[in-house]
N, CA, C and O atoms as a DFTB+ gen file, in Angstrom:
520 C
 N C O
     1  1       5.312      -1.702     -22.260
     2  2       4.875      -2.611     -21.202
     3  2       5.791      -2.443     -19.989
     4  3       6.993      -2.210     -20.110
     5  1       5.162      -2.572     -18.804
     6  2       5.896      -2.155     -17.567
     7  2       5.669      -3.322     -16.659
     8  3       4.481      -3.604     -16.509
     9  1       6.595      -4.119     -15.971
    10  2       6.044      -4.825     -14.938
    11  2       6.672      -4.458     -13.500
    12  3       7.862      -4.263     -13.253
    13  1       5.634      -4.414     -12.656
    14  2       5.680      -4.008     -11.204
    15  2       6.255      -5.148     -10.411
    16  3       6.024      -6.241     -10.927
    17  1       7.048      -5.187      -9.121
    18  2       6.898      -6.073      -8.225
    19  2       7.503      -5.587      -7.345
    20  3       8.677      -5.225      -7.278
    21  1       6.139      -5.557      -6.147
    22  2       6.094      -4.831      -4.521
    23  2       6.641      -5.876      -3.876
    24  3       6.275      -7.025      -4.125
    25  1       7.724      -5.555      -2.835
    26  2       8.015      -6.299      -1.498
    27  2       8.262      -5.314      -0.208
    28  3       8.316      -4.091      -0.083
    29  1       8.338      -6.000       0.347
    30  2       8.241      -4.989       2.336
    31  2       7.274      -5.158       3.238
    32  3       7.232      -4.661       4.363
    33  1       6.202      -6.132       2.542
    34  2       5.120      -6.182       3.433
    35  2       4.969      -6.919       4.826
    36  3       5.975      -7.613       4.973
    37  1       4.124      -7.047       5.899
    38  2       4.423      -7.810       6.885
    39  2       3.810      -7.404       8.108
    40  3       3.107      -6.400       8.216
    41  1       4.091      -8.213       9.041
    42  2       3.183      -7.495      10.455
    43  2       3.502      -6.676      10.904
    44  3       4.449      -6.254      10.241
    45  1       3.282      -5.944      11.884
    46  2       3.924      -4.787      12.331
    47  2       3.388      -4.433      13.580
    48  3       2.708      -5.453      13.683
    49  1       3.108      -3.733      14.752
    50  2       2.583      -3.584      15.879
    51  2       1.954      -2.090      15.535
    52  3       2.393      -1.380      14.629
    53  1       1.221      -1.848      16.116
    54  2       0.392      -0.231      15.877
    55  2       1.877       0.969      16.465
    56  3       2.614       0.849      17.444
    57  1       1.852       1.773      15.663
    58  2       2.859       2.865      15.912
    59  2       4.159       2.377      15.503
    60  3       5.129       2.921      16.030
    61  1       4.378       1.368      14.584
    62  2       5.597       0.967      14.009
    63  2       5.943       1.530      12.310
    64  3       5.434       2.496      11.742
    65  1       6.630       0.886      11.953
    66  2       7.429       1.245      10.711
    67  2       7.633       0.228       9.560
    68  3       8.455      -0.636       9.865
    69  1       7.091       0.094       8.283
    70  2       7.730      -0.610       7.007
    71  2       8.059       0.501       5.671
    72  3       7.680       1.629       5.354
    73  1       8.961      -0.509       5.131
    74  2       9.161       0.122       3.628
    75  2       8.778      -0.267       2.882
    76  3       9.085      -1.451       2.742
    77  1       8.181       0.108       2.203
    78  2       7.324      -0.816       0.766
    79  2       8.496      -0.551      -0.225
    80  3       9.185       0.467      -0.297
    81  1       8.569      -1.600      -0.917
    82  2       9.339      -1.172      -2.357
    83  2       8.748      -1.710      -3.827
    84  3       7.848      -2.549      -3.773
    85  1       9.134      -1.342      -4.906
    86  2       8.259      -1.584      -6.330
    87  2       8.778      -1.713      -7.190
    88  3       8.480      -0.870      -8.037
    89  1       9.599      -2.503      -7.528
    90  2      10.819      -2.416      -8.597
    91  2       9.769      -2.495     -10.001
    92  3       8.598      -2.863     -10.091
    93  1      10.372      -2.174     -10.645
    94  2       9.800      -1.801     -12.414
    95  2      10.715      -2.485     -13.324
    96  3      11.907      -2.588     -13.033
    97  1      10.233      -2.959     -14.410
    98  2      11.218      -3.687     -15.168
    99  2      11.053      -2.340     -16.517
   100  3      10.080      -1.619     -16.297
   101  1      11.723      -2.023     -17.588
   102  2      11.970      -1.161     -18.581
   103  2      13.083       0.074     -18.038
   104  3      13.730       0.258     -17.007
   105  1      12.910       0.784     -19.326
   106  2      14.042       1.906     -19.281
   107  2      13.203       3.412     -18.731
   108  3      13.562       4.475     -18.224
   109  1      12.109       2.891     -19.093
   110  2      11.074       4.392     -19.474
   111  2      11.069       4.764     -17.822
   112  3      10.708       5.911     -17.556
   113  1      11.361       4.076     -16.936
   114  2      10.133       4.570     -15.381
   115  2      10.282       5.603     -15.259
   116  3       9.351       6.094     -14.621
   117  1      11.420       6.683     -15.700
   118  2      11.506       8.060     -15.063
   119  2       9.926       8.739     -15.694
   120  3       9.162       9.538     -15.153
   121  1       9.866       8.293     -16.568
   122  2       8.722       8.771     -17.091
   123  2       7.090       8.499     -17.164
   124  3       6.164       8.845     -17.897
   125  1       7.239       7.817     -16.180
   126  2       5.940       7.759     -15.552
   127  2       5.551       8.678     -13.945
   128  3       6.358       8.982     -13.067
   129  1       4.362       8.893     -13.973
   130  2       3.983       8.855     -13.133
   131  2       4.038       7.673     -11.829
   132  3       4.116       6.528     -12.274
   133  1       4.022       7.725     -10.921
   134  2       3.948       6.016      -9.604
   135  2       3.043       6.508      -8.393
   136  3       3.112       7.454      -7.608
   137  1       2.073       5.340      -8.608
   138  2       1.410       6.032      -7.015
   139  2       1.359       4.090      -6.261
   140  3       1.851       3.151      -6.887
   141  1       0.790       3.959      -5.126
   142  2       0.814       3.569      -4.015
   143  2      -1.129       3.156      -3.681
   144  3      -1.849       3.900      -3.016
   145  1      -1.536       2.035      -4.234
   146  2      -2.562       2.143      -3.384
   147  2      -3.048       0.927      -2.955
   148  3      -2.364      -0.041      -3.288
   149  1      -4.435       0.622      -2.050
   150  2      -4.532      -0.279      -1.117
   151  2      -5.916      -0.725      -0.995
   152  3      -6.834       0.080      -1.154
   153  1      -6.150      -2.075      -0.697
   154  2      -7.326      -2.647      -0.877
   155  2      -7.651      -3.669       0.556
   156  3      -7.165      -4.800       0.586
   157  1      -8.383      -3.231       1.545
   158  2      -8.760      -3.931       2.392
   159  2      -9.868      -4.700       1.995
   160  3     -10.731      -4.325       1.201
   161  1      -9.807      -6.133       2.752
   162  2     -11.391      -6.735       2.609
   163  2     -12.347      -6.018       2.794
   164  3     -12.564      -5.207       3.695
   165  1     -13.041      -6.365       1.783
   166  2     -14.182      -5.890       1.484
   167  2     -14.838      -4.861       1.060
   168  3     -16.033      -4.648       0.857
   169  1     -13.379      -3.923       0.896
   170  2     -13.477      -2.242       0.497
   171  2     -12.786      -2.008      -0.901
   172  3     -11.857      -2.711      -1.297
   173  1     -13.121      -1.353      -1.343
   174  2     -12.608      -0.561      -2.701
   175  2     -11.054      -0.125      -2.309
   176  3     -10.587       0.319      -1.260
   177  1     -10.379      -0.477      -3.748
   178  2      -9.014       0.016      -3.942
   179  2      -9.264       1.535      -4.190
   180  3      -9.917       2.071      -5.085
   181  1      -8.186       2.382      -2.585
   182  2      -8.387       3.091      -2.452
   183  2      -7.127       4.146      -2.431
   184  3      -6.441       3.995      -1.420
   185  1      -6.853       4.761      -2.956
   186  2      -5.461       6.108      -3.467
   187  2      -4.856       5.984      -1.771
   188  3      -5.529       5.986      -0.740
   189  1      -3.370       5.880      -1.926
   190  2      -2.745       6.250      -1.324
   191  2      -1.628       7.312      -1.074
   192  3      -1.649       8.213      -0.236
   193  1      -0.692       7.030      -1.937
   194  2       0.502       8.192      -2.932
   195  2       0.648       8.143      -4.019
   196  3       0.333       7.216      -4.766
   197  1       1.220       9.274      -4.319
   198  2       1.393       8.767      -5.757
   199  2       2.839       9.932      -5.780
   200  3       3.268      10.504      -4.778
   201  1       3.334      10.054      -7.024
   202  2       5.232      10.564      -7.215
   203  2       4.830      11.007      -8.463
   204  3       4.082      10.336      -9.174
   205  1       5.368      12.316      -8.849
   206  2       4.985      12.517     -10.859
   207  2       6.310      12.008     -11.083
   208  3       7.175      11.719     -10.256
   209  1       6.327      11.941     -12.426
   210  2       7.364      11.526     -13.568
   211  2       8.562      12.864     -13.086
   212  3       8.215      13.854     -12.443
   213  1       9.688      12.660     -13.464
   214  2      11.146      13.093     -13.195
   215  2      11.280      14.414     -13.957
   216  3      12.256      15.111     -13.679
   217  1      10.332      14.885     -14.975
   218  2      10.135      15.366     -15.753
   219  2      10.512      16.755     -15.303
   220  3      10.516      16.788     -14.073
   221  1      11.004      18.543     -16.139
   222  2      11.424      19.472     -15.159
   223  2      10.140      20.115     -14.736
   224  3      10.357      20.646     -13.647
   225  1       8.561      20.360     -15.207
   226  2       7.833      20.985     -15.002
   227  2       7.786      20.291     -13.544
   228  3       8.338      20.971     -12.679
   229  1       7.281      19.173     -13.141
   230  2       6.827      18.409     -11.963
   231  2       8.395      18.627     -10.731
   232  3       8.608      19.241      -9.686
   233  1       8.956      17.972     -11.395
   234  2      10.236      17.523     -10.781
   235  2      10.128      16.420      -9.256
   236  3      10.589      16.634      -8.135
   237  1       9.308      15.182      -9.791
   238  2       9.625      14.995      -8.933
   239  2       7.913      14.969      -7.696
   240  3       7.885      14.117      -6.808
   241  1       6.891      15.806      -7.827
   242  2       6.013      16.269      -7.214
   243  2       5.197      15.046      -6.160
   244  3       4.880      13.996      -6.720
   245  1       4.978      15.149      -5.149
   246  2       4.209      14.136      -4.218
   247  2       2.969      14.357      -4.055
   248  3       2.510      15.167      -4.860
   249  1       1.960      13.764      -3.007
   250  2       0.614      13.830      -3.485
   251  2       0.126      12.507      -2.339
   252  3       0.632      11.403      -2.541
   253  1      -0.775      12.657      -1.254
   254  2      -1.125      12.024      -0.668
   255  2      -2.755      12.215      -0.260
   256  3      -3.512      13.184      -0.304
   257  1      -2.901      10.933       0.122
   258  2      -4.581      10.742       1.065
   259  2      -4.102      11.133       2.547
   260  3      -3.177      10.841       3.305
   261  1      -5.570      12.192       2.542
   262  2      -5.620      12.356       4.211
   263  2      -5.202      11.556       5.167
   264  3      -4.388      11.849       6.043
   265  1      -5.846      10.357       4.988
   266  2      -5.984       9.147       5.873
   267  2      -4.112       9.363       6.590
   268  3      -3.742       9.372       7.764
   269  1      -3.319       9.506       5.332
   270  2      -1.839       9.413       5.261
   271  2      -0.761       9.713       5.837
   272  3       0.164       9.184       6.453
   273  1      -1.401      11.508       5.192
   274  2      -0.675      12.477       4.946
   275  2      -0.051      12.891       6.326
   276  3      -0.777      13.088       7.300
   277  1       1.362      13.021       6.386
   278  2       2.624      13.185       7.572
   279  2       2.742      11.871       8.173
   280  3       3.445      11.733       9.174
   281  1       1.989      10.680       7.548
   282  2       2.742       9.506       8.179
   283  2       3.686       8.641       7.342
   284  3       4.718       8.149       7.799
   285  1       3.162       8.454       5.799
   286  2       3.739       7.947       4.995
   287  2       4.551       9.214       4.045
   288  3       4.285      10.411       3.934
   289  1       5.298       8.638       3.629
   290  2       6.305       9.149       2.553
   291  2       6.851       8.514       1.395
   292  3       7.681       7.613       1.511
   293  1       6.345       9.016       0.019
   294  2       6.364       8.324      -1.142
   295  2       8.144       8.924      -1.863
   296  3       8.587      10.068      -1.965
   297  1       8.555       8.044      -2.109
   298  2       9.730       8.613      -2.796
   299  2      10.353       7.246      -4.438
   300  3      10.081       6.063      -4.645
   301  1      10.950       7.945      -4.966
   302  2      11.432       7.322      -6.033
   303  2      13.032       7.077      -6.655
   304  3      13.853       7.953      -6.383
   305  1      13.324       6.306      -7.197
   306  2      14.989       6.301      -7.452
   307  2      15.171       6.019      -8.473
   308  3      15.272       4.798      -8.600
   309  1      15.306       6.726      -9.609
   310  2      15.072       5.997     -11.232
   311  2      16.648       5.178     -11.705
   312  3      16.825       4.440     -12.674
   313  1      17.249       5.435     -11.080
   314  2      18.662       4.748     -11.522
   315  2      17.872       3.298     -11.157
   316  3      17.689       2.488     -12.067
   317  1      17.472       3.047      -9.961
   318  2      17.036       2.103      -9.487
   319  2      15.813       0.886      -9.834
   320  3      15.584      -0.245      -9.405
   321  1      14.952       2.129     -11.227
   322  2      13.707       1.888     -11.253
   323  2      13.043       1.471      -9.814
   324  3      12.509       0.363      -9.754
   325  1      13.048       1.995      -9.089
   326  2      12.141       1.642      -7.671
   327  2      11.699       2.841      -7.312
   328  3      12.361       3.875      -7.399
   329  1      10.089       2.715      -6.720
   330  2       9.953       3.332      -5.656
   331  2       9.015       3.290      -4.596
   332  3       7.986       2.621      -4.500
   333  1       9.546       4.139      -3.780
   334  2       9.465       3.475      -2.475
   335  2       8.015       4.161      -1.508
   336  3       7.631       5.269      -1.881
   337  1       7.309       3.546      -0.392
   338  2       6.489       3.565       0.134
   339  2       7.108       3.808       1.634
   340  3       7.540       2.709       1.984
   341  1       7.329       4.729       2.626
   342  2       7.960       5.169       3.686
   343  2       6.327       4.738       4.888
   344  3       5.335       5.388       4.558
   345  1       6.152       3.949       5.880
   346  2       5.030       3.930       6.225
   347  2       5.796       3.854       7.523
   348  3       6.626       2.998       7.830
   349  1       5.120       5.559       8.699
   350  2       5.106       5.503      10.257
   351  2       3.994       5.276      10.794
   352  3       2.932       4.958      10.261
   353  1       4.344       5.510      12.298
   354  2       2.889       5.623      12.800
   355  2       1.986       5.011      12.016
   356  3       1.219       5.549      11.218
   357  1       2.144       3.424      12.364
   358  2       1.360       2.580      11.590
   359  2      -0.383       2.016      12.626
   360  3      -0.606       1.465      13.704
   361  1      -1.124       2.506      11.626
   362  2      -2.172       1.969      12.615
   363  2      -3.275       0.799      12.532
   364  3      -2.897       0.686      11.366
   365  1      -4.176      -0.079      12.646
   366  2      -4.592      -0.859      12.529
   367  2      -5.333      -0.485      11.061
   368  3      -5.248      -1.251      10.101
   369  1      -5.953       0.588      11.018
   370  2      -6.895       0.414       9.995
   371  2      -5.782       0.513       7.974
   372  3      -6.108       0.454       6.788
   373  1      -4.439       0.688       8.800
   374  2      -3.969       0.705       7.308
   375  2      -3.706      -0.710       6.537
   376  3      -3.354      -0.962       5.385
   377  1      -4.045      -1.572       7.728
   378  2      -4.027      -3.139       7.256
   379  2      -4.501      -2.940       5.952
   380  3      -5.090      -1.923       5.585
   381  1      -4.156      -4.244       5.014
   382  2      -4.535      -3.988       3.689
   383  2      -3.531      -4.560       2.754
   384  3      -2.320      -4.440       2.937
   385  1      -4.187      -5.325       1.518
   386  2      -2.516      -5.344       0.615
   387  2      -2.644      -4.491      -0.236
   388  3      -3.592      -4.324      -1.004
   389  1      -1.371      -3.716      -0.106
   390  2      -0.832      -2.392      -0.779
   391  2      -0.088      -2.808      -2.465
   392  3       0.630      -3.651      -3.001
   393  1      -0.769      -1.693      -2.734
   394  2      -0.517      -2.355      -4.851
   395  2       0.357      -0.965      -4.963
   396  3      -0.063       0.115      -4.548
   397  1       1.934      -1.206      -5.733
   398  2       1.940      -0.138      -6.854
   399  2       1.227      -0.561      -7.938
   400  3       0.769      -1.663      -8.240
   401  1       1.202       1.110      -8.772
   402  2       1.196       0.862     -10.211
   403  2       1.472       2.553     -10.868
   404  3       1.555       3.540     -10.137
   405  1       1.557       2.581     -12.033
   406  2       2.313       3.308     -13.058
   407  2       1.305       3.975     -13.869
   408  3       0.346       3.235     -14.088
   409  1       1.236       4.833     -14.251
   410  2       0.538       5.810     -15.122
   411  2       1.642       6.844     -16.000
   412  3       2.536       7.639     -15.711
   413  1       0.790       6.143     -17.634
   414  2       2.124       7.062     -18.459
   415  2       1.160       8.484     -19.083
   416  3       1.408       9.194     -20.058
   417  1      -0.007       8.555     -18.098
   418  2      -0.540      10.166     -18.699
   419  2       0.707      11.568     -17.847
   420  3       0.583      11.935     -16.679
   421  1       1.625      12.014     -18.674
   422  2       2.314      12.939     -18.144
   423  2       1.963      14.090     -18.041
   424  3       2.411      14.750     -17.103
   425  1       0.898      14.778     -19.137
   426  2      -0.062      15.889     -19.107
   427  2      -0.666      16.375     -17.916
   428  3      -0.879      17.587     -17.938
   429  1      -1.054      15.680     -16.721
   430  2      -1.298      16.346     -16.039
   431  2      -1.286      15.791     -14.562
   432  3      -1.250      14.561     -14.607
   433  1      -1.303      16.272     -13.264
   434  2      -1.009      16.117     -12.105
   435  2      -1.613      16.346     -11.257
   436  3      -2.454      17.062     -11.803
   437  1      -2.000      16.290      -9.830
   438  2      -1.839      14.870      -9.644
   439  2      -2.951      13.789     -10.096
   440  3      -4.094      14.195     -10.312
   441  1      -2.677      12.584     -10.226
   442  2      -3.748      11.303     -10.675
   443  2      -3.901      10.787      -9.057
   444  3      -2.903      10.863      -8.341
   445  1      -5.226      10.241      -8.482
   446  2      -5.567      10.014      -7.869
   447  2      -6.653       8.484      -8.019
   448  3      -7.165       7.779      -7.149
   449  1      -6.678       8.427      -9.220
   450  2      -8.329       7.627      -9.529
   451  2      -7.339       6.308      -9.926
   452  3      -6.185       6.716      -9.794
   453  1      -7.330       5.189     -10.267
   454  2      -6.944       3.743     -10.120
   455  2      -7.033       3.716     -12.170
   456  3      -6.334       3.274     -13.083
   457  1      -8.117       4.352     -12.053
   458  2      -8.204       4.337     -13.672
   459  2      -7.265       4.622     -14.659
   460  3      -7.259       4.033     -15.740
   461  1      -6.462       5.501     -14.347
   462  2      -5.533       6.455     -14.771
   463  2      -4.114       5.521     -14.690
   464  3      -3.167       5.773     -15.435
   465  1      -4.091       4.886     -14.121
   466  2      -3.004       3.985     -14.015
   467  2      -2.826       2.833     -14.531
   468  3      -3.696       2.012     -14.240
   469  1      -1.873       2.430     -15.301
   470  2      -1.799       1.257     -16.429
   471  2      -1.327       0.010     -16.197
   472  3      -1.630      -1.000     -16.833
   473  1      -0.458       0.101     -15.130
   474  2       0.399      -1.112     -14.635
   475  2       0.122      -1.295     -13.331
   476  3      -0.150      -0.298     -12.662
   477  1       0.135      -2.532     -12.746
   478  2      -0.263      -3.187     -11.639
   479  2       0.986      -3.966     -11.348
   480  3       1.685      -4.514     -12.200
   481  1       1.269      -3.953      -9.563
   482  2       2.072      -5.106      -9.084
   483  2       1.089      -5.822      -8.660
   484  3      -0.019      -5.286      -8.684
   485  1       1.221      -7.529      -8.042
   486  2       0.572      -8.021      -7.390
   487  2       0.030      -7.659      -6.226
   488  3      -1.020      -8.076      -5.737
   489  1       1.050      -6.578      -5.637
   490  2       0.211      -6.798      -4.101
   491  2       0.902      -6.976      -2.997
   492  3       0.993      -8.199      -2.893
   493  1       1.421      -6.504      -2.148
   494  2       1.785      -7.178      -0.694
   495  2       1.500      -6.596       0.424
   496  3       1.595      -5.377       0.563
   497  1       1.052      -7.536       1.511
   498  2       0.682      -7.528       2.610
   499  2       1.203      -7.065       3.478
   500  3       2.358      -7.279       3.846
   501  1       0.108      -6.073       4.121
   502  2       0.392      -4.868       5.019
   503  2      -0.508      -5.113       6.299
   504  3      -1.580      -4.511       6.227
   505  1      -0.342      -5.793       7.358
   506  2      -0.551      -6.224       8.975
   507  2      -0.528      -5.605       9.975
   508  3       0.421      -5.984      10.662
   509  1      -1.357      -4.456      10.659
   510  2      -0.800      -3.641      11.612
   511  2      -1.881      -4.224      12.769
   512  3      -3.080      -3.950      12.717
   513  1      -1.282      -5.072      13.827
   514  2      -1.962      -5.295      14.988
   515  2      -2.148      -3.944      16.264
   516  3      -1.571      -2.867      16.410
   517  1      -3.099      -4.556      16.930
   518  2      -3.258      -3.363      18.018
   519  2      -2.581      -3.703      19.618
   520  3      -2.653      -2.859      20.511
């Protein structure tokens, strides 16, 4: 059993900057997989990042949505159990509350689908005005 809990969320002005963070409670996190994803009103929870497990085949490996990709930066700290959500060039439509969660399929890379993932944080709120 794994429990998640996201903080960093908040308003922000268009072309600004937050850190998401995801602390994990257990010993195991190096060994999961962690991705990053996000649910606006009225839309489907939709892939954002995701990080493989620490493991030597992966080492470490990243993995992003277009929508994203060169603005955000997914990273991890297992001493820490945390990891982290790097968000630039922030723009209105990334509004949304942003969920980690954890996937212990290590077999294979990258996971993208919500399904695949076992553990859920609550959630926190991500505000980008124009």
């Amino acid at each position: 059993q794994m429990q998640l809990v996201e903080s960093g969320g908040g308003l922000v002005q268009a072309g600004g900057s937050l850190r998401l963070s995801c602390a994990a409670s257990g010993r195991t996190f190096s060994t999961y997989h962690m991705g990053w994803f996000r649910q606006a009103p009225g839309k489907e929870r939709e892939f954002v990042a995701a990080i493989s497990w620490s493991g030597s085949w992966s080492g470490g490996s990243t993995y992003y949505a277009d929508s994203v990709k060169g603005r955000f930066t997914i990273s991890r700290d297992n001493a820490k159990n945390t990891v982290y959500l790097q968000m630039n060039s922030l723009k209105p439509e990334d509004t949304a509350v942003y969920y980690c969660a954890a996937d212990p399929r290590r077999s294979s890379w990258p996971h993208w689908n919500p399904l695949e993932y076992d553990y859920w944080g609550q959630g926190t709120q991500v505000t980008v005005s124009s």
